């Protein structure tokens, strides 16, 4: 079983859910009514944070699980925690200004790419 | 094996696919041409229904499967059916007016949160 | 184990990642600054390519894996390769003009639907 990877998956989902709740809160603060998705820079940044997190979910989650299955539950979960931390740094930075989104984005990118490269290497070794 | 959860997954995907087809149909009806994503309130609501369903897929599907694996295939599938019903109610309501999207949204939220909380509890019990 | 399906999953993720990188490159070329998501037709098409690929990930990946588990790793992976090819054709066509997105879209739709129908048939057979 992959208990640690399962736990990290649930925590990643929870953080992603929080970015979505934050978009709703931003609607109230900025007065951008549904179904509009633009109209105030603060709202647009909150929305982009959620969207970017959503956009990385189909990269992060499959790479996380393939890494866990082919290499190690504990290492996958450890890198998964780094991904979540990168996402939090991205959230805090991008919430302040678009220019401050780089550090968190880089951390989460490197974590996701590490999971992908590790999984690809391990899968390829089994096939050759 | 998790036959019931597999079946609910395929049905959830089919309903999500339908919300995407509905966006295409709405383009024809309202005259909003690709790649524009705004320009008519009916189209914008149809698009938001699809987007919101997409946004919840990375919460729903992993929580559904972790619940199935850690607790029960049948209970996971049952809550999954409630999620799909909530999504249909959301679709019907939001298609009429933005103000009518609340009930369906609440049903699907509660179903997804129940899956997430159940999975988290079960995973945590295995780890302690 | 499902080595071929795992490999196709990682390749599909890599191509999807490429469509996202292409949106960033398109921002630089067209001068559309974050967090804006519109303002130049070339950028909007690049964004729609990524979005549409994202929109199909929760259809493609679960259908691919359920097909692999219930029917065959090799056949699932083969259809998965067709899906990726369809996505590449879609990318090349839509990058040129919105009217040229049809062929690739049809190829990837048929591949995803084949995975879905196969998985549904196999799951249903186990349940009856």
mmCIF file of C-alpha atoms in Angstrom:
data_model
loop_
_atom_site.group_PDB
_atom_site.id
_atom_site.type_symbol
_atom_site.label_atom_id
_atom_site.label_comp_id
_atom_site.label_asym_id
_atom_site.label_seq_id
_atom_site.Cartn_x
_atom_site.Cartn_y
_atom_site.Cartn_z
ATOM 1 C CA UNK A 1 0.000 0.000 0.000
ATOM 2 C CA UNK A 2 0.983 3.613 -0.525
ATOM 3 C CA UNK A 3 -0.258 5.323 2.628
ATOM 4 C CA UNK A 4 2.117 8.319 2.503
ATOM 5 C CA UNK A 5 1.375 9.040 -1.162
ATOM 6 C CA UNK A 6 -2.346 8.710 -0.424
ATOM 7 C CA UNK A 7 -1.986 11.222 2.419
ATOM 8 C CA UNK A 8 -0.031 13.696 0.251
ATOM 9 C CA UNK A 9 -2.669 13.318 -2.490
ATOM 10 C CA UNK A 10 -5.413 14.269 -0.035
ATOM 11 C CA UNK A 11 -3.393 17.237 1.279
ATOM 12 C CA UNK A 12 -2.657 18.442 -2.288
ATOM 13 C CA UNK A 13 -6.379 18.229 -3.090
ATOM 14 C CA UNK A 14 -7.182 20.179 0.082
ATOM 15 C CA UNK A 15 -4.788 22.956 -0.875
ATOM 16 C CA UNK A 16 -6.179 23.065 -4.405
ATOM 17 C CA UNK A 17 -9.689 23.270 -2.916
ATOM 18 C CA UNK A 18 -8.504 26.228 -0.811
ATOM 19 C CA UNK A 19 -7.339 28.087 -3.966
ATOM 20 C CA UNK A 20 -10.875 27.622 -5.369
ATOM 21 C CA UNK A 21 -12.514 28.897 -2.160
ATOM 22 C CA UNK A 22 -10.154 31.882 -2.366
ATOM 23 C CA UNK A 23 -11.583 32.729 -5.820
ATOM 24 C CA UNK A 24 -15.089 32.848 -4.304
ATOM 25 C CA UNK A 25 -13.873 35.101 -1.484
ATOM 26 C CA UNK A 26 -12.158 37.320 -4.061
ATOM 27 C CA UNK A 27 -15.456 37.668 -5.965
ATOM 28 C CA UNK A 28 -17.067 39.073 -2.810
ATOM 29 C CA UNK A 29 -14.161 41.462 -2.117
ATOM 30 C CA UNK A 30 -13.772 42.775 -5.681
ATOM 31 C CA UNK A 31 -17.435 42.660 -6.766
ATOM 32 C CA UNK A 32 -16.825 40.524 -9.885
ATOM 33 C CA UNK A 33 -20.132 38.668 -10.348
ATOM 34 C CA UNK A 34 -20.520 35.126 -11.800
ATOM 35 C CA UNK A 35 -20.197 34.084 -14.576
ATOM 36 C CA UNK A 36 -17.665 36.867 -15.329
ATOM 37 C CA UNK A 37 -14.030 35.765 -14.941
ATOM 38 C CA UNK A 38 -12.392 39.198 -15.235
ATOM 39 C CA UNK A 39 -12.952 42.836 -14.218
ATOM 40 C CA UNK A 40 -10.548 43.394 -11.295
ATOM 41 C CA UNK A 41 -6.792 42.596 -11.168
ATOM 42 C CA UNK A 42 -7.000 41.091 -7.645
ATOM 43 C CA UNK A 43 -9.768 38.739 -8.766
ATOM 44 C CA UNK A 44 -7.917 37.837 -11.967
ATOM 45 C CA UNK A 45 -4.787 36.901 -10.000
ATOM 46 C CA UNK A 46 -6.820 34.794 -7.521
ATOM 47 C CA UNK A 47 -8.449 33.041 -10.492
ATOM 48 C CA UNK A 48 -5.103 32.469 -12.231
ATOM 49 C CA UNK A 49 -3.690 30.925 -9.035
ATOM 50 C CA UNK A 50 -6.539 28.408 -8.942
ATOM 51 C CA UNK A 51 -6.359 27.764 -12.704
ATOM 52 C CA UNK A 52 -2.603 27.242 -12.657
ATOM 53 C CA UNK A 53 -2.920 24.827 -9.732
ATOM 54 C CA UNK A 54 -5.672 22.992 -11.631
ATOM 55 C CA UNK A 55 -3.503 22.937 -14.771
ATOM 56 C CA UNK A 56 -0.709 21.154 -12.886
ATOM 57 C CA UNK A 57 -2.923 18.549 -11.197
ATOM 58 C CA UNK A 58 -2.929 16.146 -14.210
ATOM 59 C CA UNK A 59 0.887 16.427 -14.314
ATOM 60 C CA UNK A 60 1.489 16.155 -10.573
ATOM 61 C CA UNK A 61 -0.940 13.410 -9.524
ATOM 62 C CA UNK A 62 -0.143 10.761 -12.197
ATOM 63 C CA UNK A 63 3.623 11.429 -11.917
ATOM 64 C CA UNK A 64 3.373 11.206 -8.090
ATOM 65 C CA UNK A 65 1.593 7.855 -8.189
ATOM 66 C CA UNK A 66 3.749 6.310 -10.914
ATOM 67 C CA UNK A 67 6.836 7.373 -8.936
ATOM 68 C CA UNK A 68 5.341 5.834 -5.772
ATOM 69 C CA UNK A 69 4.484 2.551 -7.508
ATOM 70 C CA UNK A 70 7.718 2.199 -9.491
ATOM 71 C CA UNK A 71 10.212 3.669 -7.002
ATOM 72 C CA UNK A 72 9.135 4.455 -3.434
ATOM 73 C CA UNK A 73 6.072 5.545 -1.482
ATOM 74 C CA UNK A 74 8.148 7.584 0.993
ATOM 75 C CA UNK A 75 10.284 9.402 -1.604
ATOM 76 C CA UNK A 76 7.217 10.151 -3.768
ATOM 77 C CA UNK A 77 5.416 11.567 -0.740
ATOM 78 C CA UNK A 78 8.481 13.632 0.243
ATOM 79 C CA UNK A 79 8.728 15.221 -3.213
ATOM 80 C CA UNK A 80 4.932 15.652 -3.141
ATOM 81 C CA UNK A 81 5.265 17.692 0.067
ATOM 82 C CA UNK A 82 7.846 19.909 -1.687
ATOM 83 C CA UNK A 83 5.305 20.396 -4.514
ATOM 84 C CA UNK A 84 2.636 21.507 -2.016
ATOM 85 C CA UNK A 85 5.108 23.912 -0.341
ATOM 86 C CA UNK A 86 5.972 25.352 -3.778
ATOM 87 C CA UNK A 87 2.249 25.797 -4.446
ATOM 88 C CA UNK A 88 1.799 27.651 -1.128
ATOM 89 C CA UNK A 89 4.764 29.951 -1.896
ATOM 90 C CA UNK A 90 3.267 30.540 -5.368
ATOM 91 C CA UNK A 91 -0.118 31.351 -3.814
ATOM 92 C CA UNK A 92 1.330 33.838 -1.306
ATOM 93 C CA UNK A 93 3.565 35.534 -3.916
ATOM 94 C CA UNK A 94 1.054 35.722 -6.788
ATOM 95 C CA UNK A 95 -1.654 36.995 -4.370
ATOM 96 C CA UNK A 96 0.550 40.056 -3.772
ATOM 97 C CA UNK A 97 1.699 40.695 -7.365
ATOM 98 C CA UNK A 98 2.090 38.837 -10.678
ATOM 99 C CA UNK A 99 5.847 39.519 -10.544
ATOM 100 C CA UNK A 100 6.146 37.602 -7.246
ATOM 101 C CA UNK A 101 4.898 34.281 -8.593
ATOM 102 C CA UNK A 102 8.280 33.008 -9.857
ATOM 103 C CA UNK A 103 9.865 31.356 -6.788
ATOM 104 C CA UNK A 104 6.891 29.185 -5.855
ATOM 105 C CA UNK A 105 6.317 28.280 -9.492
ATOM 106 C CA UNK A 106 9.943 27.146 -9.845
ATOM 107 C CA UNK A 107 9.783 24.996 -6.680
ATOM 108 C CA UNK A 108 6.609 23.199 -7.724
ATOM 109 C CA UNK A 109 7.879 22.789 -11.318
ATOM 110 C CA UNK A 110 11.110 21.148 -10.153
ATOM 111 C CA UNK A 111 9.199 18.836 -7.775
ATOM 112 C CA UNK A 112 6.750 17.772 -10.519
ATOM 113 C CA UNK A 113 9.550 17.303 -13.065
ATOM 114 C CA UNK A 114 11.537 15.213 -10.539
ATOM 115 C CA UNK A 115 8.505 12.927 -10.108
ATOM 116 C CA UNK A 116 8.033 12.695 -13.884
ATOM 117 C CA UNK A 117 11.709 11.993 -14.670
ATOM 118 C CA UNK A 118 11.984 9.421 -11.874
ATOM 119 C CA UNK A 119 8.829 7.616 -13.000
ATOM 120 C CA UNK A 120 9.902 7.670 -16.669
ATOM 121 C CA UNK A 121 13.326 6.247 -15.782
ATOM 122 C CA UNK A 122 11.838 3.476 -13.629
ATOM 123 C CA UNK A 123 9.150 2.542 -16.195
ATOM 124 C CA UNK A 124 11.718 2.490 -19.014
ATOM 125 C CA UNK A 125 14.037 0.201 -16.990
ATOM 126 C CA UNK A 126 11.192 -2.325 -16.649
ATOM 127 C CA UNK A 127 10.460 -2.254 -20.380
ATOM 128 C CA UNK A 128 13.991 -2.719 -21.746
ATOM 129 C CA UNK B 1 -11.389 -5.150 -7.687
ATOM 130 C CA UNK B 2 -13.475 -2.013 -7.553
ATOM 131 C CA UNK B 3 -16.118 -2.607 -10.203
ATOM 132 C CA UNK B 4 -18.743 -0.202 -8.812
ATOM 133 C CA UNK B 5 -16.249 2.638 -8.369
ATOM 134 C CA UNK B 6 -14.958 1.983 -11.898
ATOM 135 C CA UNK B 7 -18.529 2.192 -13.223
ATOM 136 C CA UNK B 8 -19.239 5.457 -11.345
ATOM 137 C CA UNK B 9 -15.954 6.895 -12.653
ATOM 138 C CA UNK B 10 -17.011 6.164 -16.230
ATOM 139 C CA UNK B 11 -20.477 7.662 -15.634
ATOM 140 C CA UNK B 12 -18.970 10.799 -14.042
ATOM 141 C CA UNK B 13 -16.660 11.180 -17.052
ATOM 142 C CA UNK B 14 -19.629 10.773 -19.402
ATOM 143 C CA UNK B 15 -21.563 13.521 -17.622
ATOM 144 C CA UNK B 16 -18.527 15.811 -17.663
ATOM 145 C CA UNK B 17 -18.165 15.088 -21.401
ATOM 146 C CA UNK B 18 -21.811 16.107 -21.839
ATOM 147 C CA UNK B 19 -21.146 19.498 -20.158
ATOM 148 C CA UNK B 20 -18.358 20.058 -22.725
ATOM 149 C CA UNK B 21 -20.620 19.103 -25.657
ATOM 150 C CA UNK B 22 -23.168 21.549 -24.229
ATOM 151 C CA UNK B 23 -20.588 24.369 -24.530
ATOM 152 C CA UNK B 24 -20.187 23.570 -28.240
ATOM 153 C CA UNK B 25 -23.967 23.587 -28.714
ATOM 154 C CA UNK B 26 -24.145 26.895 -26.837
ATOM 155 C CA UNK B 27 -21.556 28.397 -29.239
ATOM 156 C CA UNK B 28 -23.870 27.586 -32.154
ATOM 157 C CA UNK B 29 -26.952 28.980 -30.393
ATOM 158 C CA UNK B 30 -25.352 32.201 -29.126
ATOM 159 C CA UNK B 31 -22.924 32.856 -32.011
ATOM 160 C CA UNK B 32 -19.793 33.083 -29.804
ATOM 161 C CA UNK B 33 -16.993 31.945 -32.145
ATOM 162 C CA UNK B 34 -13.827 30.063 -31.068
ATOM 163 C CA UNK B 35 -11.413 30.948 -29.525
ATOM 164 C CA UNK B 36 -13.541 33.578 -27.702
ATOM 165 C CA UNK B 37 -14.798 32.394 -24.285
ATOM 166 C CA UNK B 38 -17.211 35.277 -23.599
ATOM 167 C CA UNK B 39 -19.718 37.532 -25.389
ATOM 168 C CA UNK B 40 -23.143 36.125 -24.400
ATOM 169 C CA UNK B 41 -24.415 35.347 -20.867
ATOM 170 C CA UNK B 42 -25.970 31.998 -21.908
ATOM 171 C CA UNK B 43 -22.666 30.878 -23.401
ATOM 172 C CA UNK B 44 -20.707 32.114 -20.373
ATOM 173 C CA UNK B 45 -22.935 30.121 -18.010
ATOM 174 C CA UNK B 46 -22.614 26.964 -20.167
ATOM 175 C CA UNK B 47 -18.830 27.441 -20.135
ATOM 176 C CA UNK B 48 -18.746 28.020 -16.372
ATOM 177 C CA UNK B 49 -20.750 24.804 -15.818
ATOM 178 C CA UNK B 50 -18.164 22.818 -17.774
ATOM 179 C CA UNK B 51 -15.235 24.626 -16.115
ATOM 180 C CA UNK B 52 -16.614 24.131 -12.617
ATOM 181 C CA UNK B 53 -17.187 20.428 -13.303
ATOM 182 C CA UNK B 54 -13.611 20.199 -14.640
ATOM 183 C CA UNK B 55 -12.332 22.060 -11.571
ATOM 184 C CA UNK B 56 -13.866 19.444 -9.266
ATOM 185 C CA UNK B 57 -12.639 16.381 -11.181
ATOM 186 C CA UNK B 58 -9.168 16.359 -9.489
ATOM 187 C CA UNK B 59 -10.906 16.579 -6.101
ATOM 188 C CA UNK B 60 -13.655 14.044 -6.804
ATOM 189 C CA UNK B 61 -11.790 11.273 -8.660
ATOM 190 C CA UNK B 62 -8.785 10.839 -6.312
ATOM 191 C CA UNK B 63 -10.996 11.127 -3.193
ATOM 192 C CA UNK B 64 -13.458 8.598 -4.702
ATOM 193 C CA UNK B 65 -10.722 6.039 -5.403
ATOM 194 C CA UNK B 66 -8.891 6.474 -2.107
ATOM 195 C CA UNK B 67 -12.221 6.049 -0.292
ATOM 196 C CA UNK B 68 -12.923 2.903 -2.358
ATOM 197 C CA UNK B 69 -9.499 1.400 -1.681
ATOM 198 C CA UNK B 70 -9.321 2.301 2.024
ATOM 199 C CA UNK B 71 -12.989 1.884 3.024
ATOM 200 C CA UNK B 72 -15.461 0.321 0.596
ATOM 201 C CA UNK B 73 -16.113 0.015 -3.134
ATOM 202 C CA UNK B 74 -19.901 0.062 -2.672
ATOM 203 C CA UNK B 75 -20.029 3.073 -0.302
ATOM 204 C CA UNK B 76 -17.589 5.046 -2.494
ATOM 205 C CA UNK B 77 -19.730 4.298 -5.551
ATOM 206 C CA UNK B 78 -22.915 5.277 -3.683
ATOM 207 C CA UNK B 79 -21.478 8.655 -2.641
ATOM 208 C CA UNK B 80 -20.129 9.011 -6.190
ATOM 209 C CA UNK B 81 -23.661 8.635 -7.550
ATOM 210 C CA UNK B 82 -24.792 11.427 -5.187
ATOM 211 C CA UNK B 83 -21.960 13.585 -6.603
ATOM 212 C CA UNK B 84 -23.182 12.966 -10.172
ATOM 213 C CA UNK B 85 -26.775 13.780 -9.156
ATOM 214 C CA UNK B 86 -25.541 17.029 -7.548
ATOM 215 C CA UNK B 87 -23.696 17.859 -10.773
ATOM 216 C CA UNK B 88 -26.880 17.267 -12.832
ATOM 217 C CA UNK B 89 -28.916 19.508 -10.478
ATOM 218 C CA UNK B 90 -26.148 22.146 -10.761
ATOM 219 C CA UNK B 91 -26.217 21.866 -14.558
ATOM 220 C CA UNK B 92 -30.007 22.266 -14.776
ATOM 221 C CA UNK B 93 -30.088 25.171 -12.294
ATOM 222 C CA UNK B 94 -27.089 27.130 -13.587
ATOM 223 C CA UNK B 95 -28.316 26.679 -17.207
ATOM 224 C CA UNK B 96 -31.414 28.690 -16.218
ATOM 225 C CA UNK B 97 -29.748 31.392 -14.087
ATOM 226 C CA UNK B 98 -26.549 31.951 -12.082
ATOM 227 C CA UNK B 99 -28.660 32.357 -8.916
ATOM 228 C CA UNK B 100 -30.053 28.803 -9.326
ATOM 229 C CA UNK B 101 -26.686 27.026 -9.116
ATOM 230 C CA UNK B 102 -26.563 26.774 -5.289
ATOM 231 C CA UNK B 103 -28.486 23.555 -4.525
ATOM 232 C CA UNK B 104 -26.629 21.317 -6.966
ATOM 233 C CA UNK B 105 -23.316 22.850 -5.961
ATOM 234 C CA UNK B 106 -24.017 22.127 -2.287
ATOM 235 C CA UNK B 107 -24.969 18.476 -2.992
ATOM 236 C CA UNK B 108 -21.839 17.764 -5.023
ATOM 237 C CA UNK B 109 -19.632 19.628 -2.500
ATOM 238 C CA UNK B 110 -20.941 17.573 0.409
ATOM 239 C CA UNK B 111 -20.492 14.317 -1.540
ATOM 240 C CA UNK B 112 -16.902 15.201 -2.501
ATOM 241 C CA UNK B 113 -16.058 16.358 1.034
ATOM 242 C CA UNK B 114 -17.529 13.134 2.481
ATOM 243 C CA UNK B 115 -15.236 11.119 0.183
ATOM 244 C CA UNK B 116 -12.242 13.265 1.137
ATOM 245 C CA UNK B 117 -12.892 13.147 4.912
ATOM 246 C CA UNK B 118 -13.543 9.395 4.840
ATOM 247 C CA UNK B 119 -10.364 8.719 2.862
ATOM 248 C CA UNK B 120 -8.282 10.998 5.100
ATOM 249 C CA UNK B 121 -9.594 9.287 8.235
ATOM 250 C CA UNK B 122 -8.904 5.808 6.870
ATOM 251 C CA UNK B 123 -5.407 6.697 5.584
ATOM 252 C CA UNK B 124 -4.503 8.354 8.907
ATOM 253 C CA UNK B 125 -5.662 5.277 10.861
ATOM 254 C CA UNK B 126 -3.246 3.117 8.836
ATOM 255 C CA UNK B 127 -0.347 5.503 9.477
ATOM 256 C CA UNK B 128 -0.665 5.939 13.259
ATOM 257 C CA UNK C 1 1.856 -4.309 -13.919
ATOM 258 C CA UNK C 2 0.912 -1.874 -16.662
ATOM 259 C CA UNK C 3 4.269 -0.665 -17.944
ATOM 260 C CA UNK C 4 3.083 0.402 -21.415
ATOM 261 C CA UNK C 5 0.098 2.323 -20.055
ATOM 262 C CA UNK C 6 2.387 3.974 -17.491
ATOM 263 C CA UNK C 7 4.757 4.999 -20.299
ATOM 264 C CA UNK C 8 1.910 6.421 -22.435
ATOM 265 C CA UNK C 9 0.594 8.310 -19.383
ATOM 266 C CA UNK C 10 3.992 9.965 -18.888
ATOM 267 C CA UNK C 11 4.235 10.823 -22.606
ATOM 268 C CA UNK C 12 0.695 12.277 -22.627
ATOM 269 C CA UNK C 13 1.586 14.403 -19.583
ATOM 270 C CA UNK C 14 4.772 15.571 -21.332
ATOM 271 C CA UNK C 15 2.818 16.667 -24.404
ATOM 272 C CA UNK C 16 0.250 18.449 -22.254
ATOM 273 C CA UNK C 17 3.120 20.188 -20.432
ATOM 274 C CA UNK C 18 4.451 21.297 -23.824
ATOM 275 C CA UNK C 19 1.061 22.931 -24.682
ATOM 276 C CA UNK C 20 1.361 24.914 -21.411
ATOM 277 C CA UNK C 21 4.937 25.999 -22.170
ATOM 278 C CA UNK C 22 3.670 27.082 -25.599
ATOM 279 C CA UNK C 23 1.174 29.443 -23.901
ATOM 280 C CA UNK C 24 4.070 31.108 -22.034
ATOM 281 C CA UNK C 25 6.040 31.472 -25.279
ATOM 282 C CA UNK C 26 2.940 32.918 -26.941
ATOM 283 C CA UNK C 27 2.658 35.529 -24.144
ATOM 284 C CA UNK C 28 6.176 36.734 -24.992
ATOM 285 C CA UNK C 29 5.497 36.800 -28.755
ATOM 286 C CA UNK C 30 2.101 38.537 -28.569
ATOM 287 C CA UNK C 31 2.731 40.780 -25.544
ATOM 288 C CA UNK C 32 -0.316 39.555 -23.551
ATOM 289 C CA UNK C 33 0.747 40.062 -19.908
ATOM 290 C CA UNK C 34 -0.333 37.873 -16.953
ATOM 291 C CA UNK C 35 -2.962 37.591 -15.548
ATOM 292 C CA UNK C 36 -4.803 38.566 -18.793
ATOM 293 C CA UNK C 37 -6.009 35.549 -20.821
ATOM 294 C CA UNK C 38 -7.044 37.419 -23.970
ATOM 295 C CA UNK C 39 -5.940 40.339 -26.177
ATOM 296 C CA UNK C 40 -4.375 38.668 -29.252
ATOM 297 C CA UNK C 41 -5.886 35.897 -31.438
ATOM 298 C CA UNK C 42 -2.603 33.921 -31.609
ATOM 299 C CA UNK C 43 -2.353 33.910 -27.823
ATOM 300 C CA UNK C 44 -6.027 32.986 -27.438
ATOM 301 C CA UNK C 45 -5.602 29.996 -29.769
ATOM 302 C CA UNK C 46 -2.470 28.844 -27.915
ATOM 303 C CA UNK C 47 -4.401 29.132 -24.641
ATOM 304 C CA UNK C 48 -7.414 27.272 -26.039
ATOM 305 C CA UNK C 49 -5.124 24.425 -27.212
ATOM 306 C CA UNK C 50 -3.767 24.027 -23.682
ATOM 307 C CA UNK C 51 -7.213 24.391 -22.096
ATOM 308 C CA UNK C 52 -8.802 21.856 -24.423
ATOM 309 C CA UNK C 53 -5.984 19.380 -23.749
ATOM 310 C CA UNK C 54 -6.474 19.968 -20.011
ATOM 311 C CA UNK C 55 -10.245 19.523 -20.403
ATOM 312 C CA UNK C 56 -9.732 16.062 -21.930
ATOM 313 C CA UNK C 57 -7.199 14.809 -19.362
ATOM 314 C CA UNK C 58 -9.885 13.716 -16.821
ATOM 315 C CA UNK C 59 -11.641 11.822 -19.644
ATOM 316 C CA UNK C 60 -8.534 10.300 -21.213
ATOM 317 C CA UNK C 61 -6.482 9.225 -18.166
ATOM 318 C CA UNK C 62 -9.198 7.389 -16.169
ATOM 319 C CA UNK C 63 -10.589 5.726 -19.333
ATOM 320 C CA UNK C 64 -7.051 4.705 -20.366
ATOM 321 C CA UNK C 65 -6.309 3.092 -17.006
ATOM 322 C CA UNK C 66 -9.673 1.364 -16.611
ATOM 323 C CA UNK C 67 -9.260 -0.031 -20.143
ATOM 324 C CA UNK C 68 -5.740 -1.226 -19.251
ATOM 325 C CA UNK C 69 -6.865 -2.881 -16.008
ATOM 326 C CA UNK C 70 -10.056 -4.466 -17.376
ATOM 327 C CA UNK C 71 -8.928 -5.343 -20.923
ATOM 328 C CA UNK C 72 -5.268 -5.032 -21.898
ATOM 329 C CA UNK C 73 -2.195 -2.961 -21.093
ATOM 330 C CA UNK C 74 -0.893 -3.165 -24.681
ATOM 331 C CA UNK C 75 -4.190 -2.269 -26.397
ATOM 332 C CA UNK C 76 -4.820 0.597 -23.943
ATOM 333 C CA UNK C 77 -1.325 1.946 -24.615
ATOM 334 C CA UNK C 78 -1.803 1.606 -28.376
ATOM 335 C CA UNK C 79 -5.045 3.603 -28.320
ATOM 336 C CA UNK C 80 -3.335 6.046 -25.958
ATOM 337 C CA UNK C 81 -0.627 6.645 -28.566
ATOM 338 C CA UNK C 82 -3.365 7.407 -31.124
ATOM 339 C CA UNK C 83 -4.801 9.939 -28.649
ATOM 340 C CA UNK C 84 -1.417 11.671 -28.332
ATOM 341 C CA UNK C 85 -1.028 11.737 -32.135
ATOM 342 C CA UNK C 86 -4.519 13.275 -32.437
ATOM 343 C CA UNK C 87 -3.511 15.886 -29.849
ATOM 344 C CA UNK C 88 -0.351 16.741 -31.839
ATOM 345 C CA UNK C 89 -2.370 17.081 -35.071
ATOM 346 C CA UNK C 90 -4.854 19.297 -33.160
ATOM 347 C CA UNK C 91 -1.991 21.418 -31.821
ATOM 348 C CA UNK C 92 -0.416 21.923 -35.256
ATOM 349 C CA UNK C 93 -3.757 22.683 -36.959
ATOM 350 C CA UNK C 94 -5.241 24.985 -34.302
ATOM 351 C CA UNK C 95 -1.909 26.870 -34.016
ATOM 352 C CA UNK C 96 -2.388 27.892 -37.662
ATOM 353 C CA UNK C 97 -6.124 28.687 -37.602
ATOM 354 C CA UNK C 98 -9.249 27.845 -35.567
ATOM 355 C CA UNK C 99 -10.779 26.241 -38.692
ATOM 356 C CA UNK C 100 -7.908 23.714 -38.889
ATOM 357 C CA UNK C 101 -8.519 22.136 -35.486
ATOM 358 C CA UNK C 102 -11.119 19.579 -36.639
ATOM 359 C CA UNK C 103 -9.027 16.596 -37.809
ATOM 360 C CA UNK C 104 -6.864 16.309 -34.715
ATOM 361 C CA UNK C 105 -9.852 16.854 -32.463
ATOM 362 C CA UNK C 106 -11.740 14.021 -34.210
ATOM 363 C CA UNK C 107 -8.780 11.596 -33.891
ATOM 364 C CA UNK C 108 -8.309 12.240 -30.167
ATOM 365 C CA UNK C 109 -12.096 12.135 -29.534
ATOM 366 C CA UNK C 110 -12.421 8.725 -31.217
ATOM 367 C CA UNK C 111 -9.420 7.363 -29.288
ATOM 368 C CA UNK C 112 -10.794 8.605 -25.943
ATOM 369 C CA UNK C 113 -14.302 7.313 -26.725
ATOM 370 C CA UNK C 114 -12.860 3.908 -27.723
ATOM 371 C CA UNK C 115 -11.122 3.701 -24.335
ATOM 372 C CA UNK C 116 -14.306 4.751 -22.535
ATOM 373 C CA UNK C 117 -16.611 2.342 -24.417
ATOM 374 C CA UNK C 118 -14.166 -0.558 -23.999
ATOM 375 C CA UNK C 119 -13.782 0.084 -20.270
ATOM 376 C CA UNK C 120 -17.547 0.462 -19.769
ATOM 377 C CA UNK C 121 -18.217 -2.795 -21.610
ATOM 378 C CA UNK C 122 -15.610 -4.708 -19.607
ATOM 379 C CA UNK C 123 -16.731 -3.268 -16.252
ATOM 380 C CA UNK C 124 -20.386 -4.015 -17.029
ATOM 381 C CA UNK C 125 -19.537 -7.627 -17.954
ATOM 382 C CA UNK C 126 -17.957 -8.111 -14.514
ATOM 383 C CA UNK C 127 -20.995 -6.687 -12.742
ATOM 384 C CA UNK C 128 -23.765 -8.658 -14.464
#
